[in-house]
Amino acid sequence: MKRRRFLQWAGGMAIAVSSPWRAIAQPDENPVDVYDRLKQALDLHFVIAGGNISIAIDGNPSTLDKNRIEAWVRRSATAIAAYFGRFSVEQWGLLVTLNDGERIGPATTWGHPTSITHVALGRNISDSALHHDWIMVHEMTHLALPTVPQSSKWFMEGNATYVEPIARAQVGQLTPQEVWRWAVEDMPKGQPRDGDEGLDHTHTWGRTYWGGAMYWLLAEIAIYKNSQGRYRLQDALRAINRKSGGNTSFWSVNQTIHIGDNAVRGDALASLYKRLKDRPVTIDLQGALQQLGISETDGVIRFDDNAPLANLRRSITTMEAPT
Ligand SMILES: [Zn+2]
């Protein structure tokens, strides 16, 4: 699934977007209607990994629709729970609006006053597409972190972009090759271009999603190196999740990374933020991937187990801590 086609809402109009698009949004949707709908009759309710999940489905769902939606949400929640050690939040409301298409999205997540997500789902989607979906895991990753100011949207979008494939790989839903292909092929889109003023001031699609994802990849490497292999980024993110309680909290970026850095006894998150937030910094992505032992030859992702950070690379896509 290298190239993806989704609908994106822009100014109230749906436009087709064709790109390897890892995140979609409905900037104009008013969440009040979604909150109201979730106060009415619910179609599904279950608890998974400490998360109370309540689901409302609009569009006359059949029993089959309900069963498919429940399986989809459970599968995605399993990946998130593996990564964060529990479901991202204690209470989550999901509104699924069925249509006659065969795609997933747009999807949007809000945190105020409670954690909710609205996703559109084509009832004719194939079992395979639903099974291999990444959008639900992306939205569930948003639930896990506090909401930060909109000027640092890259911090949240980059995090969901970085964590989503890794969480799925940790429970065997993706291969490590699939995870790292996204870094090799898509992360270069996050490098600064002419006129860039740093991550906090350049709100382009590439910088928000892929520039943000590179921040988290560099943080992963720095945390591992600074702790002599004792910690992964996952440890910092779990601490942020526990202390904040997820996206119902409004935190500054500095407050968030302070908690993360404390958990891994370092300053990787803070020093990277300082370096990247106000300046265009071209990342040595090739060098980072080489250290991890990741390369692409003739379209095939290859791993070098003798690379200096090969242990970290193996550890990232497994549930075990690094050795
Ligand atoms: Zn997102």
mmCIF file of C-alpha atoms and ligand atoms in Angstrom:
data_model
loop_
_atom_site.group_PDB
_atom_site.id
_atom_site.type_symbol
_atom_site.label_atom_id
_atom_site.label_comp_id
_atom_site.label_asym_id
_atom_site.label_seq_id
_atom_site.Cartn_x
_atom_site.Cartn_y
_atom_site.Cartn_z
ATOM 1 C CA MET A 1 0.000 0.000 0.000
ATOM 2 C CA LYS A 2 2.451 2.601 -1.105
ATOM 3 C CA ARG A 3 0.167 5.043 -2.781
ATOM 4 C CA ARG A 4 -3.054 5.869 -1.078
ATOM 5 C CA ARG A 5 -6.063 7.843 -2.187
ATOM 6 C CA PHE A 6 -8.343 9.483 0.297
ATOM 7 C CA LEU A 7 -10.864 12.215 0.552
ATOM 8 C CA GLN A 8 -9.809 15.271 2.419
ATOM 9 C CA TRP A 9 -12.235 17.920 3.569
ATOM 10 C CA ALA A 10 -11.275 21.406 2.566
ATOM 11 C CA GLY A 11 -13.541 24.368 3.165
ATOM 12 C CA GLY A 12 -16.544 22.089 3.479
ATOM 13 C CA MET A 13 -15.828 20.442 0.134
ATOM 14 C CA ALA A 14 -14.498 16.972 -0.310
ATOM 15 C CA ILE A 15 -11.537 16.790 -2.634
ATOM 16 C CA ALA A 16 -9.704 13.699 -3.760
ATOM 17 C CA VAL A 17 -6.112 13.595 -2.644
ATOM 18 C CA SER A 18 -3.706 11.113 -4.114
ATOM 19 C CA SER A 19 -0.511 10.693 -2.166
ATOM 20 C CA PRO A 20 1.169 8.390 0.305
ATOM 21 C CA TRP A 21 -0.894 10.291 2.817
ATOM 22 C CA ARG A 22 -0.547 9.081 6.329
ATOM 23 C CA ALA A 23 -2.949 11.429 7.979
ATOM 24 C CA ILE A 24 -6.191 13.065 7.119
ATOM 25 C CA ALA A 25 -8.234 15.722 8.806
ATOM 26 C CA GLN A 26 -11.489 17.571 8.615
ATOM 27 C CA PRO A 27 -10.410 21.023 9.758
ATOM 28 C CA ASP A 28 -13.877 22.485 9.329
ATOM 29 C CA GLU A 29 -15.933 19.865 11.121
ATOM 30 C CA ASN A 30 -17.647 21.079 14.254
ATOM 31 C CA PRO A 31 -17.071 18.497 16.999
ATOM 32 C CA VAL A 32 -20.165 19.628 18.960
ATOM 33 C CA ASP A 33 -22.365 17.499 16.707
ATOM 34 C CA VAL A 34 -20.109 14.490 17.221
ATOM 35 C CA TYR A 35 -20.142 14.948 21.007
ATOM 36 C CA ASP A 36 -23.943 15.226 20.934
ATOM 37 C CA ARG A 37 -24.302 12.104 18.835
ATOM 38 C CA LEU A 38 -22.117 10.112 21.242
ATOM 39 C CA LYS A 39 -24.459 11.020 24.113
ATOM 40 C CA GLN A 40 -27.280 9.214 22.312
ATOM 41 C CA ALA A 41 -27.839 5.495 21.731
ATOM 42 C CA LEU A 42 -24.632 3.531 21.290
ATOM 43 C CA ASP A 43 -24.174 0.474 19.128
ATOM 44 C CA LEU A 44 -21.159 -1.138 20.775
ATOM 45 C CA HIS A 45 -19.376 -0.979 24.061
ATOM 46 C CA PHE A 46 -16.414 -3.012 25.240
ATOM 47 C CA VAL A 47 -13.312 -2.749 27.390
ATOM 48 C CA ILE A 48 -9.895 -3.505 25.995
ATOM 49 C CA ALA A 49 -6.578 -3.086 27.830
ATOM 50 C CA GLY A 50 -8.085 -0.710 30.388
ATOM 51 C CA GLY A 51 -9.909 1.422 27.810
ATOM 52 C CA ASN A 52 -13.692 1.803 27.880
ATOM 53 C CA ILE A 53 -14.648 2.027 24.231
ATOM 54 C CA SER A 54 -18.098 3.296 23.231
ATOM 55 C CA ILE A 55 -19.082 3.270 19.574
ATOM 56 C CA ALA A 56 -22.008 4.865 17.776
ATOM 57 C CA ILE A 57 -22.614 3.976 14.140
ATOM 58 C CA ASP A 58 -24.647 6.173 11.789
ATOM 59 C CA GLY A 59 -25.975 4.982 8.460
ATOM 60 C CA ASN A 60 -28.171 1.996 9.359
ATOM 61 C CA PRO A 61 -25.502 -0.532 10.292
ATOM 62 C CA SER A 62 -26.271 -4.197 9.724
ATOM 63 C CA THR A 63 -25.112 -6.849 12.193
ATOM 64 C CA LEU A 64 -22.298 -7.609 9.781
ATOM 65 C CA ASP A 65 -21.256 -3.930 9.734
ATOM 66 C CA LYS A 66 -21.209 -3.881 13.532
ATOM 67 C CA ASN A 67 -19.145 -7.056 13.722
ATOM 68 C CA ARG A 68 -16.638 -5.774 11.194
ATOM 69 C CA ILE A 69 -16.295 -2.442 12.982
ATOM 70 C CA GLU A 70 -15.792 -4.131 16.341
ATOM 71 C CA ALA A 71 -13.080 -6.422 14.917
ATOM 72 C CA TRP A 72 -11.364 -3.429 13.275
ATOM 73 C CA VAL A 73 -11.352 -1.394 16.477
ATOM 74 C CA ARG A 74 -10.218 -4.347 18.614
ATOM 75 C CA ARG A 75 -7.370 -5.141 16.254
ATOM 76 C CA SER A 76 -6.178 -1.521 16.236
ATOM 77 C CA ALA A 77 -6.548 -1.247 20.018
ATOM 78 C CA THR A 78 -4.387 -4.355 20.451
ATOM 79 C CA ALA A 79 -1.531 -2.652 18.592
ATOM 80 C CA ILE A 80 -1.886 0.554 20.621
ATOM 81 C CA ALA A 81 -2.053 -1.361 23.901
ATOM 82 C CA ALA A 82 1.154 -3.213 23.027
ATOM 83 C CA TYR A 83 3.007 0.029 22.398
ATOM 84 C CA PHE A 84 1.686 2.067 25.319
ATOM 85 C CA GLY A 85 1.254 -0.821 27.744
ATOM 86 C CA ARG A 86 -2.485 -0.121 27.923
ATOM 87 C CA PHE A 87 -5.154 1.496 25.752
ATOM 88 C CA SER A 88 -4.361 5.174 25.112
ATOM 89 C CA VAL A 89 -7.132 6.610 27.318
ATOM 90 C CA GLU A 90 -9.559 5.331 29.954
ATOM 91 C CA GLN A 91 -12.683 6.487 28.080
ATOM 92 C CA TRP A 92 -13.046 6.864 24.347
ATOM 93 C CA GLY A 93 -16.054 7.581 22.168
ATOM 94 C CA LEU A 94 -15.999 6.667 18.485
ATOM 95 C CA LEU A 95 -18.558 7.767 15.913
ATOM 96 C CA VAL A 96 -18.468 5.794 12.671
ATOM 97 C CA THR A 97 -20.460 7.282 9.798
ATOM 98 C CA LEU A 98 -21.145 4.678 7.144
ATOM 99 C CA ASN A 99 -21.355 5.626 3.486
ATOM 100 C CA ASP A 100 -21.679 3.617 0.284
ATOM 101 C CA GLY A 101 -17.997 3.840 -0.623
ATOM 102 C CA GLU A 102 -15.142 1.459 -0.014
ATOM 103 C CA ARG A 103 -12.645 3.613 1.836
ATOM 104 C CA ILE A 104 -11.769 4.684 5.358
ATOM 105 C CA GLY A 105 -11.643 8.376 6.240
ATOM 106 C CA PRO A 106 -11.624 11.216 6.767
ATOM 107 C CA ALA A 107 -10.932 10.735 10.473
ATOM 108 C CA THR A 108 -10.517 13.317 13.214
ATOM 109 C CA THR A 109 -9.798 13.048 16.946
ATOM 110 C CA TRP A 110 -10.649 15.631 19.633
ATOM 111 C CA GLY A 111 -9.852 15.788 23.354
ATOM 112 C CA HIS A 112 -12.245 18.335 24.851
ATOM 113 C CA PRO A 113 -14.118 17.721 26.988
ATOM 114 C CA THR A 114 -13.579 13.987 26.416
ATOM 115 C CA SER A 115 -11.587 11.848 23.999
ATOM 116 C CA ILE A 116 -13.547 11.188 20.824
ATOM 117 C CA THR A 117 -12.939 10.283 17.195
ATOM 118 C CA HIS A 118 -15.144 10.579 14.127
ATOM 119 C CA VAL A 119 -14.353 8.377 11.159
ATOM 120 C CA ALA A 120 -16.142 7.829 7.862
ATOM 121 C CA LEU A 121 -16.265 4.254 6.636
ATOM 122 C CA GLY A 122 -17.394 2.917 3.284
ATOM 123 C CA ARG A 123 -19.594 -0.108 4.002
ATOM 124 C CA ASN A 124 -18.267 -1.752 0.803
ATOM 125 C CA ILE A 125 -14.673 -1.761 1.983
ATOM 126 C CA SER A 126 -12.968 -5.123 1.467
ATOM 127 C CA ASP A 127 -12.039 -7.278 4.438
ATOM 128 C CA SER A 128 -8.425 -6.993 3.379
ATOM 129 C CA ALA A 129 -8.442 -3.170 3.320
ATOM 130 C CA LEU A 130 -10.073 -3.063 6.746
ATOM 131 C CA HIS A 131 -7.594 -5.608 8.044
ATOM 132 C CA HIS A 132 -4.599 -3.611 6.816
ATOM 133 C CA ASP A 133 -5.909 -0.203 7.847
ATOM 134 C CA TRP A 134 -3.534 2.224 9.540
ATOM 135 C CA ILE A 135 -5.908 5.163 10.072
ATOM 136 C CA MET A 136 -7.567 3.793 13.215
ATOM 137 C CA VAL A 137 -4.171 3.166 14.867
ATOM 138 C CA HIS A 138 -3.064 6.665 13.839
ATOM 139 C CA GLU A 139 -6.105 8.209 15.567
ATOM 140 C CA MET A 140 -5.631 6.027 18.653
ATOM 141 C CA THR A 141 -2.037 7.282 18.879
ATOM 142 C CA HIS A 142 -3.394 10.856 18.979
ATOM 143 C CA LEU A 143 -5.468 9.903 22.010
ATOM 144 C CA ALA A 144 -2.362 8.864 23.935
ATOM 145 C CA LEU A 145 -0.522 12.193 24.090
ATOM 146 C CA PRO A 146 -1.617 15.530 25.583
ATOM 147 C CA THR A 147 -2.949 18.163 23.193
ATOM 148 C CA VAL A 148 -0.231 20.765 22.498
ATOM 149 C CA PRO A 149 -0.633 24.243 20.908
ATOM 150 C CA GLN A 150 -1.621 24.196 17.244
ATOM 151 C CA SER A 151 1.687 25.851 16.239
ATOM 152 C CA SER A 152 3.335 22.560 17.259
ATOM 153 C CA LYS A 153 0.875 20.340 15.404
ATOM 154 C CA TRP A 154 3.910 18.577 13.899
ATOM 155 C CA PHE A 155 4.664 17.231 17.393
ATOM 156 C CA MET A 156 1.387 15.260 17.503
ATOM 157 C CA GLU A 157 1.094 14.388 13.819
ATOM 158 C CA GLY A 158 4.733 13.355 13.670
ATOM 159 C CA ASN A 159 4.234 11.185 16.713
ATOM 160 C CA ALA A 160 1.202 9.410 15.281
ATOM 161 C CA THR A 161 3.032 8.990 11.955
ATOM 162 C CA TYR A 162 6.084 7.520 13.685
ATOM 163 C CA VAL A 163 4.344 5.298 16.247
ATOM 164 C CA GLU A 164 1.499 3.829 14.163
ATOM 165 C CA PRO A 165 3.485 1.364 11.999
ATOM 166 C CA ILE A 166 5.751 0.440 14.922
ATOM 167 C CA ALA A 167 2.800 -0.361 17.180
ATOM 168 C CA ARG A 168 1.323 -2.579 14.480
ATOM 169 C CA ALA A 169 4.664 -4.338 13.907
ATOM 170 C CA GLN A 170 5.007 -5.058 17.629
ATOM 171 C CA VAL A 171 1.919 -7.276 17.457
ATOM 172 C CA GLY A 172 2.804 -8.812 14.097
ATOM 173 C CA GLN A 173 0.372 -6.752 11.997
ATOM 174 C CA LEU A 174 3.234 -5.366 9.858
ATOM 175 C CA THR A 175 6.678 -6.726 9.029
ATOM 176 C CA PRO A 176 9.786 -4.740 10.066
ATOM 177 C CA GLN A 177 10.497 -4.282 6.339
ATOM 178 C CA GLU A 178 7.134 -2.578 5.868
ATOM 179 C CA VAL A 179 7.799 -0.337 8.852
ATOM 180 C CA TRP A 180 11.180 0.849 7.637
ATOM 181 C CA ARG A 181 10.137 1.230 4.015
ATOM 182 C CA TRP A 182 8.066 4.171 5.161
ATOM 183 C CA ALA A 183 11.147 5.783 6.713
ATOM 184 C CA VAL A 184 13.325 5.216 3.646
ATOM 185 C CA GLU A 185 10.766 6.335 1.065
ATOM 186 C CA ASP A 186 8.549 8.860 2.824
ATOM 187 C CA MET A 187 10.569 10.570 5.551
ATOM 188 C CA PRO A 188 12.643 12.618 3.052
ATOM 189 C CA LYS A 189 9.401 14.571 2.396
ATOM 190 C CA GLY A 190 9.892 16.091 5.848
ATOM 191 C CA GLN A 191 13.159 17.861 5.056
ATOM 192 C CA PRO A 192 13.039 21.691 5.080
ATOM 193 C CA ARG A 193 12.611 23.511 1.767
ATOM 194 C CA ASP A 194 13.335 27.106 0.735
ATOM 195 C CA GLY A 195 11.838 29.617 3.166
ATOM 196 C CA ASP A 196 11.498 27.120 6.010
ATOM 197 C CA GLU A 197 11.593 28.612 9.513
ATOM 198 C CA GLY A 198 11.723 25.495 11.636
ATOM 199 C CA LEU A 199 9.075 23.002 12.739
ATOM 200 C CA ASP A 200 7.101 25.388 14.968
ATOM 201 C CA HIS A 201 6.714 27.967 12.171
ATOM 202 C CA THR A 202 6.413 25.954 8.946
ATOM 203 C CA HIS A 203 3.017 24.306 8.701
ATOM 204 C CA THR A 204 3.298 22.477 5.397
ATOM 205 C CA TRP A 205 2.062 18.918 5.014
ATOM 206 C CA GLY A 206 5.578 17.493 4.576
ATOM 207 C CA ARG A 207 7.028 19.253 7.612
ATOM 208 C CA THR A 208 4.005 18.519 9.815
ATOM 209 C CA TYR A 209 3.794 14.765 9.198
ATOM 210 C CA TRP A 210 7.232 13.695 7.998
ATOM 211 C CA GLY A 211 9.322 16.460 9.565
ATOM 212 C CA GLY A 212 7.544 15.587 12.802
ATOM 213 C CA ALA A 213 8.160 11.860 12.287
ATOM 214 C CA MET A 214 11.891 12.536 11.792
ATOM 215 C CA TYR A 215 11.964 14.399 15.111
ATOM 216 C CA TRP A 216 10.679 11.244 16.827
ATOM 217 C CA LEU A 217 13.081 8.958 14.934
ATOM 218 C CA LEU A 218 16.030 11.133 16.000
ATOM 219 C CA ALA A 219 14.658 11.127 19.556
ATOM 220 C CA GLU A 220 14.486 7.328 19.458
ATOM 221 C CA ILE A 221 18.158 7.106 18.495
ATOM 222 C CA ALA A 222 19.314 9.761 20.966
ATOM 223 C CA ILE A 223 17.444 8.204 23.897
ATOM 224 C CA TYR A 224 18.990 4.816 23.147
ATOM 225 C CA LYS A 225 22.498 6.211 22.758
ATOM 226 C CA ASN A 226 22.337 8.524 25.788
ATOM 227 C CA SER A 227 21.137 5.696 28.017
ATOM 228 C CA GLN A 228 23.639 3.147 26.648
ATOM 229 C CA GLY A 229 20.775 1.063 25.326
ATOM 230 C CA ARG A 230 18.698 1.082 28.468
ATOM 231 C CA TYR A 231 15.722 3.045 27.141
ATOM 232 C CA ARG A 232 13.649 3.460 24.014
ATOM 233 C CA LEU A 233 11.387 6.317 22.956
ATOM 234 C CA GLN A 234 8.518 4.031 23.935
ATOM 235 C CA ASP A 235 9.506 4.423 27.615
ATOM 236 C CA ALA A 236 9.312 8.225 27.348
ATOM 237 C CA LEU A 237 5.965 8.092 25.530
ATOM 238 C CA ARG A 238 4.470 5.723 28.083
ATOM 239 C CA ALA A 239 5.466 8.124 30.867
ATOM 240 C CA ILE A 240 3.910 11.067 28.987
ATOM 241 C CA ASN A 241 0.753 9.034 28.467
ATOM 242 C CA ARG A 242 0.449 8.071 32.149
ATOM 243 C CA LYS A 243 1.168 11.538 33.536
ATOM 244 C CA SER A 244 -1.097 13.386 31.104
ATOM 245 C CA GLY A 245 -3.901 10.848 30.875
ATOM 246 C CA GLY A 246 -3.926 11.433 27.109
ATOM 247 C CA ASN A 247 -5.373 14.064 24.791
ATOM 248 C CA THR A 248 -7.859 15.566 27.270
ATOM 249 C CA SER A 249 -4.876 17.414 28.804
ATOM 250 C CA PHE A 250 -3.642 20.716 27.311
ATOM 251 C CA TRP A 251 0.112 20.796 27.759
ATOM 252 C CA SER A 252 2.938 22.833 26.300
ATOM 253 C CA VAL A 253 5.550 20.997 24.257
ATOM 254 C CA ASN A 254 8.133 21.812 26.928
ATOM 255 C CA GLN A 255 5.981 20.313 29.692
ATOM 256 C CA THR A 256 5.427 17.185 27.593
ATOM 257 C CA ILE A 257 9.058 16.588 26.718
ATOM 258 C CA HIS A 258 10.155 17.325 30.278
ATOM 259 C CA ILE A 259 8.098 14.349 31.478
ATOM 260 C CA GLY A 260 9.438 12.184 28.655
ATOM 261 C CA ASP A 261 13.069 13.133 29.223
ATOM 262 C CA ASN A 262 12.755 12.544 32.980
ATOM 263 C CA ALA A 263 11.446 9.034 32.384
ATOM 264 C CA VAL A 264 14.519 8.105 30.348
ATOM 265 C CA ARG A 265 16.956 10.153 32.462
ATOM 266 C CA GLY A 266 18.208 12.370 29.656
ATOM 267 C CA ASP A 267 17.507 15.477 27.628
ATOM 268 C CA ALA A 268 17.123 14.095 24.100
ATOM 269 C CA LEU A 269 13.576 15.361 23.534
ATOM 270 C CA ALA A 270 14.342 18.859 24.833
ATOM 271 C CA SER A 271 17.624 19.314 23.000
ATOM 272 C CA LEU A 272 16.165 18.098 19.693
ATOM 273 C CA TYR A 273 13.182 20.411 20.110
ATOM 274 C CA LYS A 274 15.486 23.354 20.754
ATOM 275 C CA ARG A 275 17.514 22.487 17.670
ATOM 276 C CA LEU A 276 14.607 21.999 15.244
ATOM 277 C CA LYS A 277 11.775 24.288 16.321
ATOM 278 C CA ASP A 278 12.953 27.687 14.989
ATOM 279 C CA ARG A 279 15.430 26.792 12.260
ATOM 280 C CA PRO A 280 15.477 24.841 9.015
ATOM 281 C CA VAL A 281 17.737 21.889 9.819
ATOM 282 C CA THR A 282 18.318 19.265 7.153
ATOM 283 C CA ILE A 283 18.443 15.934 8.908
ATOM 284 C CA ASP A 284 21.083 13.353 8.042
ATOM 285 C CA LEU A 285 18.376 10.757 7.515
ATOM 286 C CA GLN A 286 20.616 8.538 5.414
ATOM 287 C CA GLY A 287 23.182 8.486 8.216
ATOM 288 C CA ALA A 288 20.531 7.656 10.806
ATOM 289 C CA LEU A 289 19.156 4.778 8.733
ATOM 290 C CA GLN A 290 22.680 3.500 8.071
ATOM 291 C CA GLN A 291 23.390 3.388 11.800
ATOM 292 C CA LEU A 292 20.221 1.359 12.248
ATOM 293 C CA GLY A 293 21.327 -0.956 9.423
ATOM 294 C CA ILE A 294 18.485 -0.080 7.042
ATOM 295 C CA SER A 295 18.918 0.270 3.287
ATOM 296 C CA GLU A 296 16.911 -0.219 0.118
ATOM 297 C CA THR A 297 18.329 -2.055 -2.885
ATOM 298 C CA ASP A 298 16.263 -2.644 -6.016
ATOM 299 C CA GLY A 299 13.099 -1.843 -4.109
ATOM 300 C CA VAL A 300 13.849 -4.330 -1.330
ATOM 301 C CA ILE A 301 14.399 -3.170 2.257
ATOM 302 C CA ARG A 302 17.516 -4.842 3.667
ATOM 303 C CA PHE A 303 18.859 -5.024 7.195
ATOM 304 C CA ASP A 304 22.488 -5.126 8.314
ATOM 305 C CA ASP A 305 22.818 -6.854 11.667
ATOM 306 C CA ASN A 306 26.357 -5.580 12.084
ATOM 307 C CA ALA A 307 25.291 -1.926 12.011
ATOM 308 C CA PRO A 308 26.061 0.024 15.211
ATOM 309 C CA LEU A 309 22.364 0.398 16.132
ATOM 310 C CA ALA A 310 21.111 -2.946 14.810
ATOM 311 C CA ASN A 311 19.955 -3.929 18.303
ATOM 312 C CA LEU A 312 17.854 -0.795 18.570
ATOM 313 C CA ARG A 313 16.333 -1.419 15.138
ATOM 314 C CA ARG A 314 15.333 -4.956 16.097
ATOM 315 C CA SER A 315 13.998 -3.804 19.422
ATOM 316 C CA ILE A 316 11.806 -1.010 17.993
ATOM 317 C CA THR A 317 9.521 -3.442 16.180
ATOM 318 C CA THR A 318 9.334 -5.977 19.013
ATOM 319 C CA MET A 319 7.680 -5.752 22.403
ATOM 320 C CA GLU A 320 10.910 -6.568 24.220
ATOM 321 C CA ALA A 321 13.199 -3.916 25.620
ATOM 322 C CA PRO A 322 16.592 -3.516 23.887
ATOM 323 C CA THR A 323 19.400 -5.895 24.808
HETATM 324 ZN ZN ZN B 1 -3.288 12.748 12.672
#
